[in-house]
Tab-separated table of C-alpha atoms in Angstrom:
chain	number	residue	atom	x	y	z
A	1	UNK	CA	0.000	0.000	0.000
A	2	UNK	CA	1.168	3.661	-0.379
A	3	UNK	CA	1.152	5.224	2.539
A	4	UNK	CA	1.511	8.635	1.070
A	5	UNK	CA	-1.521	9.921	1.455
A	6	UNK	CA	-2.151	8.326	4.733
A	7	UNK	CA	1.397	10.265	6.290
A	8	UNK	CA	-0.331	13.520	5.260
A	9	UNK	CA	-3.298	12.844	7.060
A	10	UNK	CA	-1.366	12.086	10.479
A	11	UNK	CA	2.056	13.966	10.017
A	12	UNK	CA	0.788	16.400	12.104
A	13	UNK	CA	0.069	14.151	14.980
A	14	UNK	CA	3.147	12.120	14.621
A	15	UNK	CA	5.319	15.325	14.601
A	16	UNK	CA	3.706	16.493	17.779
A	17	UNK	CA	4.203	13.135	19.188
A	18	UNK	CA	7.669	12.914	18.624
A	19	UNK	CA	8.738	16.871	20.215
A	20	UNK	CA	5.830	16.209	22.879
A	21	UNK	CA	8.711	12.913	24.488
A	22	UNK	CA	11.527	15.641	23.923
A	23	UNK	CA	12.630	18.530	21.846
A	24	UNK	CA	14.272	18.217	18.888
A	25	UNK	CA	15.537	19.736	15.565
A	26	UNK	CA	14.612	19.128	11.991
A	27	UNK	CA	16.755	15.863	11.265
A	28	UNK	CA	16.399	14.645	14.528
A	29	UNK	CA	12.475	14.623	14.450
A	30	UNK	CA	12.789	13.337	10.527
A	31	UNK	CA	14.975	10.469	12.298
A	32	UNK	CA	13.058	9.657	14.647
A	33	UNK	CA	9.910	9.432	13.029
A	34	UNK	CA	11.787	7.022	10.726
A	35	UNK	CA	12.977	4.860	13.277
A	36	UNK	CA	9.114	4.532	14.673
A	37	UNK	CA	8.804	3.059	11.240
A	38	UNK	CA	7.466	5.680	9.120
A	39	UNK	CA	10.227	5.113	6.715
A	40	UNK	CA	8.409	7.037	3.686
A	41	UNK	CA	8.228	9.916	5.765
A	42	UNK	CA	10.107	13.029	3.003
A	43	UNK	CA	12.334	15.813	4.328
A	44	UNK	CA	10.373	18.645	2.973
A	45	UNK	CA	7.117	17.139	4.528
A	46	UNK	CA	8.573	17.115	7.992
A	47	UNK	CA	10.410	20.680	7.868
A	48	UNK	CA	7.043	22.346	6.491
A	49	UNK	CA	5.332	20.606	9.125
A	50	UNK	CA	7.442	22.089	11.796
A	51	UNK	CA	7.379	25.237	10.149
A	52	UNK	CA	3.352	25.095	10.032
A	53	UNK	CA	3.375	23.861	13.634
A	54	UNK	CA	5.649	26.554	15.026
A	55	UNK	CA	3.102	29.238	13.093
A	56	UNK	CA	0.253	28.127	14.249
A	57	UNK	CA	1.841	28.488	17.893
A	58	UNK	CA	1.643	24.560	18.723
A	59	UNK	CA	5.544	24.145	18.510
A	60	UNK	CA	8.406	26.424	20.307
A	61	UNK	CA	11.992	26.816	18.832
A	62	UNK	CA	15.001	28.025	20.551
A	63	UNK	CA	18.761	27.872	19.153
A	64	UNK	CA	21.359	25.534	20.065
A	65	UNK	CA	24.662	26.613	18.688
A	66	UNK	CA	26.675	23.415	17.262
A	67	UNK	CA	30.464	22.364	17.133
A	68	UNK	CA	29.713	20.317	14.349
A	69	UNK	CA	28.537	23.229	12.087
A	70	UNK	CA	25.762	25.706	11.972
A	71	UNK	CA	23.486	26.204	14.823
A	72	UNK	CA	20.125	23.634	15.430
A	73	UNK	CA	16.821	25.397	15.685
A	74	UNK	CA	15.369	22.788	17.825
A	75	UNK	CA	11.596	22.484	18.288
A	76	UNK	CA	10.060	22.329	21.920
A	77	UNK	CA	5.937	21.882	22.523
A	78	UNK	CA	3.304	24.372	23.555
A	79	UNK	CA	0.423	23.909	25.798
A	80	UNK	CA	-1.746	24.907	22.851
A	81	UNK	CA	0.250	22.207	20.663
A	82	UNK	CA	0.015	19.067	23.577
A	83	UNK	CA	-4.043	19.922	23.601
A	84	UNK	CA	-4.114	19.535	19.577
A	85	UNK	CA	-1.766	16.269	20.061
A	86	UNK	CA	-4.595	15.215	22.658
A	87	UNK	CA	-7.252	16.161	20.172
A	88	UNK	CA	-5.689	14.462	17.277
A	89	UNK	CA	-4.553	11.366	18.864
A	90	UNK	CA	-8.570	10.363	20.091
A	91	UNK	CA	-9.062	11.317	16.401
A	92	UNK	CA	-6.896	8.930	15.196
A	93	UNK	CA	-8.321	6.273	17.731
A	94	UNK	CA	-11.416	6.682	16.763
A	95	UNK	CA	-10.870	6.699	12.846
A	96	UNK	CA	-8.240	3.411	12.925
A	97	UNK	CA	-10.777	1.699	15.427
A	98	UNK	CA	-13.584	2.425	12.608
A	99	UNK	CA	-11.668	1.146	9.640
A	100	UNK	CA	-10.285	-2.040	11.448
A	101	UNK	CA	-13.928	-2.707	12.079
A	102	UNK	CA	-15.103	-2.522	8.393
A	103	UNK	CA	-11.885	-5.151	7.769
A	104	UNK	CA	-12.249	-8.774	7.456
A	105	UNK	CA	-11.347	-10.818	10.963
A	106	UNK	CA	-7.759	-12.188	9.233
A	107	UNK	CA	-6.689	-8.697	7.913
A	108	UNK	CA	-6.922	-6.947	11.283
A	109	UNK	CA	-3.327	-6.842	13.140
């Protein structure tokens, strides 16, 4: 299955996930959203996320200067962004709960 389109419907909540068990900068949160298995996950997707998140006042940033190169913009949660991850995440419940009911007994996990 391509999961595309189903990562665009959830990146949101998976983003805010990720910075709600600790802060972290672009790559990091790309890498660890990888490493929870959503290995499709692009780049782009996950910087304009944070970027959209951060706008909307869900998501924090504060610098972190690095000996390794240029300084990390890392990416802390806001009250305001841990009551949309609450939101989302009963969404989400909800919604996977629905379509695993609609699937046949053998092709639920």
């Amino acid at each position: 299955m391509d999961t595309t389109q189903l990562l665009r419907g959830v990146l949101d909540l998976t983003v805010l996930a990720v910075v709600e068990k600790e802060d972290g900068y672009g790559y990091d949160v790309l890498r660890r959203l990888r490493s929870g298995g959503l290995d499709d996950v692009g780049d782009a997707s996950v910087y304009g996320t944070l970027r959209r998140l951060y706008a909307a006042g869900a998501l924090t940033s504060y610098v972190v200067p690095s000996d390794e190169g240029p300084h990390r913009k890392y990416y802390g949660i806001t009250p305001s962004g841990r009551d949309q991850l609450a939101r989302q995440a009963k969404e989400w419940a909800a919604f996977a709960d629905t379509v695993s009911s609609l699937l046949p007994r053998g092709a639920r996990a």
